[in-house]
XYZ file of C-alpha atoms in Angstrom:
226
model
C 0.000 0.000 0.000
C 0.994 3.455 -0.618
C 2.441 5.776 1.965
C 1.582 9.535 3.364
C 4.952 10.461 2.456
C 6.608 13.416 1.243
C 8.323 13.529 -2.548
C 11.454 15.657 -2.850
C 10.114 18.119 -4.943
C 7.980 19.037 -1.790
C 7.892 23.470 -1.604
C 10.703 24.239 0.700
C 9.039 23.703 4.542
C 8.298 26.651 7.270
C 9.914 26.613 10.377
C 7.746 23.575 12.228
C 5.208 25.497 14.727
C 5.802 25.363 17.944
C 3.154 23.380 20.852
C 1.492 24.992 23.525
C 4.033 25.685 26.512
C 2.158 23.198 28.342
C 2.464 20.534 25.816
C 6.400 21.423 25.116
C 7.312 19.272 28.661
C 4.634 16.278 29.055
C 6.890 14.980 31.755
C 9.436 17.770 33.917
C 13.232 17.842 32.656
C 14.270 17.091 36.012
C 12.576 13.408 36.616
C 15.283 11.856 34.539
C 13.395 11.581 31.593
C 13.830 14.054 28.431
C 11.183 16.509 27.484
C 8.428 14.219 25.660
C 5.037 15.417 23.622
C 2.158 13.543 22.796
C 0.451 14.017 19.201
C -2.967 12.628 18.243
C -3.585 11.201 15.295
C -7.304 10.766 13.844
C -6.758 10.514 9.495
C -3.711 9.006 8.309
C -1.506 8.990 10.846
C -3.525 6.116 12.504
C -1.907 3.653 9.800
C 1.101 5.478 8.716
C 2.896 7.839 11.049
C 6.037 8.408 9.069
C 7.929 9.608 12.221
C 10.043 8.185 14.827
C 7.603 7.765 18.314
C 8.590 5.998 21.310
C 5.296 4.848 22.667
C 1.705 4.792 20.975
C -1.674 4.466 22.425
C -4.994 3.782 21.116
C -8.072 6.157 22.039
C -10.323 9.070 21.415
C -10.892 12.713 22.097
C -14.027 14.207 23.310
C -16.065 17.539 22.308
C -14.459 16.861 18.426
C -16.532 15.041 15.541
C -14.101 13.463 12.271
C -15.660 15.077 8.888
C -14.337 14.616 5.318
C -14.661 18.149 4.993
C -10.887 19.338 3.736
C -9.757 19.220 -0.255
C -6.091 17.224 -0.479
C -4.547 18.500 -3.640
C -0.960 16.697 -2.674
C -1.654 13.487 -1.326
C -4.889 12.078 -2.470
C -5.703 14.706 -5.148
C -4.585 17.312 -7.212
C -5.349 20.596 -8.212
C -8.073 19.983 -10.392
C -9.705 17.255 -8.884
C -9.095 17.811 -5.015
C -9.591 14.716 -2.798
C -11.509 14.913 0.656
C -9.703 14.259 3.845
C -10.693 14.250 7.762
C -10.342 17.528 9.589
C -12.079 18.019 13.293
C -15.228 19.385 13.880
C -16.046 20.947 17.352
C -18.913 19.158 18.553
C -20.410 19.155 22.202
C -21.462 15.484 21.757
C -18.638 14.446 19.258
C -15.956 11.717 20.091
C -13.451 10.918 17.742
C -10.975 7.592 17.908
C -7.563 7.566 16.449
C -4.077 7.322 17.947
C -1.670 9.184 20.165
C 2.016 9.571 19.767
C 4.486 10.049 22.528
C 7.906 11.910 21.046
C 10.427 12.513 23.185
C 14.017 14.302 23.089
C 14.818 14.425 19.647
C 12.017 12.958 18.326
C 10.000 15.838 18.848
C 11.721 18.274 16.682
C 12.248 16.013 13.773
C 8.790 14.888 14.209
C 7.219 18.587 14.356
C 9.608 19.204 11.414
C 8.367 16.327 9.051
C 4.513 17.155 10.209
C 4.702 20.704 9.380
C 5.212 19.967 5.513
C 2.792 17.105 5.902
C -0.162 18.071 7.498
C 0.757 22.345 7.545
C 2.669 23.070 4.377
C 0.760 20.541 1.925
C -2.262 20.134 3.958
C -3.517 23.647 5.008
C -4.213 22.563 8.960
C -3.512 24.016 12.091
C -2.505 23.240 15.246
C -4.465 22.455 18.156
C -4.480 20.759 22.101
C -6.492 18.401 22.722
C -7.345 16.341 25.709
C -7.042 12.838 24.677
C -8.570 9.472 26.797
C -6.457 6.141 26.390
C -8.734 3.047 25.559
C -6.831 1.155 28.485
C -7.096 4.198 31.036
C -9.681 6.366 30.212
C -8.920 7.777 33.828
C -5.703 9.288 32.618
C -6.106 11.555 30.302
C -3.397 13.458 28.344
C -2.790 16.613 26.787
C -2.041 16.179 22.736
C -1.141 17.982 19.850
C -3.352 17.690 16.790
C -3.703 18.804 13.285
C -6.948 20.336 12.636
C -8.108 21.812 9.022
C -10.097 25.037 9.487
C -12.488 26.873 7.185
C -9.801 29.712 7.077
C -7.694 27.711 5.062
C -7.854 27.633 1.447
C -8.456 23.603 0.836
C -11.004 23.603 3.199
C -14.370 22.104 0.807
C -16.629 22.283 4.277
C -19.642 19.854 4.363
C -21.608 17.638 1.516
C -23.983 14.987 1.494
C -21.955 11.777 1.861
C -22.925 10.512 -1.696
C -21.647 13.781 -2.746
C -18.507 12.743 -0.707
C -18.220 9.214 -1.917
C -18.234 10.289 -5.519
C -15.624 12.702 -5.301
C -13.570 10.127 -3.014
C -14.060 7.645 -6.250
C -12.526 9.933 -8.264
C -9.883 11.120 -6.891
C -5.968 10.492 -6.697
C -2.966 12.075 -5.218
C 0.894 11.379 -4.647
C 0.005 9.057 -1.977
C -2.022 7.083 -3.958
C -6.088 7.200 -4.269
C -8.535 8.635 -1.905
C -10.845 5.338 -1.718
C -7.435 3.949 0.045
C -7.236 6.666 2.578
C -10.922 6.062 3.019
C -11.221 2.371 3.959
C -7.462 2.352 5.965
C -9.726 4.686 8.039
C -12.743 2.173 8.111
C -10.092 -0.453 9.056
C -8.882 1.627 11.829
C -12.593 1.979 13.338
C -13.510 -1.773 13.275
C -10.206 -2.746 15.351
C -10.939 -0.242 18.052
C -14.188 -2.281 18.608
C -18.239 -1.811 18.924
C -17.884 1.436 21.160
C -15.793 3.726 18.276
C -18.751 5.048 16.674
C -18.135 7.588 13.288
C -21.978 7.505 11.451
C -20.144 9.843 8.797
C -17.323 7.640 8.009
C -19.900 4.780 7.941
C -22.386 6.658 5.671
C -19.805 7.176 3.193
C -18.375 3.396 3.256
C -22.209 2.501 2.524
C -22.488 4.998 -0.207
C -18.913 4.046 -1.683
C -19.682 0.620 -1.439
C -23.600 1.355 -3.528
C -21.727 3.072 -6.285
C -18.479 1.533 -6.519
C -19.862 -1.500 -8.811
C -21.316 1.173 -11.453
C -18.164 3.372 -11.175
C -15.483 1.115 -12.484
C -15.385 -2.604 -12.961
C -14.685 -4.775 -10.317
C -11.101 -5.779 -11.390
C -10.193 -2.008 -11.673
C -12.169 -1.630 -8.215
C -9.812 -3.893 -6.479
C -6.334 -2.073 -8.245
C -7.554 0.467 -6.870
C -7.021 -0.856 -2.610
C-alpha cells in the first residue's frame, strides 16, 4: 500500500510550529526523563505515522466530531480534482478515535519538522491541544497535539452529502495514492478499536462508496484500486 509520504520536490518547509508551553514538557526535565510530547492522530496517521515515536496508544478525544470536509490537492488529489480528507469538527457530543504519539528528546523536533510539511505546508491545517482518553485508562487523560483543518484555510471544501462525498472520493488520486485507500485504511482503523468507536459519517460514506463503486469502475479495476 501506498504511503503519506513526502516527494522531494515538496515546496521548501516553514519553520515547524511550535506546541502549547504546556504541551512542550509532558513529563518535567528534572525526573530523569527528556522533554516528551504527545500528538494525536485521527486521518492518516492512525496507519502510517512516518515519524520516529517511542510509545503509541490507542483512544479518542471528546467535544471533536471526524468530517471529510478538507480538499487534499498533494496526497490524495490534485489541483483539479481535489480529494476529501478528515479535519475536526467541534462538537459538544462528538468523540473521535484515532491514535496518540508520545515523542520525546529528539524525536519531537524532527517529528514537528516532518509534520509541518505534511499536514501544515501541503495540507492547510492548524494546530491544536487536545485532551485525549487512552482506551486502556480512560482515567488518565493526556494533553495532545493535533492537526486540525479550518475553514480559514484555502483547501477547506466544508460539508456535503456523503454521496456527494463518496463520488468525489471515487474519483480522486494524489501522490500518496487514491482517496478510496485513505478512506477504507480509516474504516479499518474503526472496526479494530471495537463496537464502542462510533463515526456515522465515516460509515455513511463506506455505505455509499460501497452502492456506487460496482457502477463506477469494474470490479477488477475496483480492487487495483485498494
Amino acid at each position: 500500500m501506498k504511503q503519506e509520504s513526502v516527494s522531494q520536490s515538496t515546496p521548501p518547509a516553514s519553520p515547524p510550529p511550535s506546541p502549547p508551553p504546556e504541551l512542550s514538557a509532558h513529563r518535567p526535565q528534572d525526573d530523569g526523563h527528556p522533554p516528551a510530547l504527545w500528538i494525536f492522530g485521527y486521518g492518516s496517521l492512525v496507519w502510517r505515522p512516518d515519524f520516529a515515536y517511542s510509545d503509541s496508544r490507542v483512544g479518542f478525544v471528546r467535544g471533536y466530531s471526524r468530517r471529510f470536509w478538507q480538499g487534499d490537492t498533494f496526497h490524495r488529489g490534485s489541483d483539479k480534482m481535489p480529494g476529501r480528507v478528515v479535519t475536526l469538527l467541534e462538537d459538544r457530543e462528538g468523540c473521535t478515535w484515532g491514535v496518540a504519539y508520545e515523542v520525546q528528546g529528539d524525536q519531537v523536533s524532527e517529528a514537528l519538522k516532518y509534520l509541518n510539511i505534511r499536514e501544515a505546508v501541503l495540507g492547510g491545517y492548524d494546530t491544536k491541544e487536545v485532551t485525549f482518553y487512552p482506551q486502556d485508562t480512560p482515567d488518565q487523560p493526556l494533553k495532545a497535539l493535533a492537526y486540525v483543518a479550518t475553514p480559514q484555510n484555502p483547501g477547506y471544501l466544508g460539508p456535503a452529502p456523503e454521496e456527494a462525498i463518496a463520488t468525489q472520493i471515487l474519483a480522486c488520486r494524489g501522490s500518496s495514492g487514491h482517496n478510496l485507500e485513505y478512506l477504507l485504511r480509516l474504516a479499518d482503523f474503526m472496526q479494530l478499536c471495537g463496537p464502542q468507536a462510533q463515526d456515522e459519517h465515516l460509515a455513511a460514506i463506506v455505505d455509499a462508496v460501497g452502492t456506487m463503486l460496482p457502477c463506477f469502475c469494474p470490479t477488477e479495476q475496483a480492487l487495483a484500486l485498494v
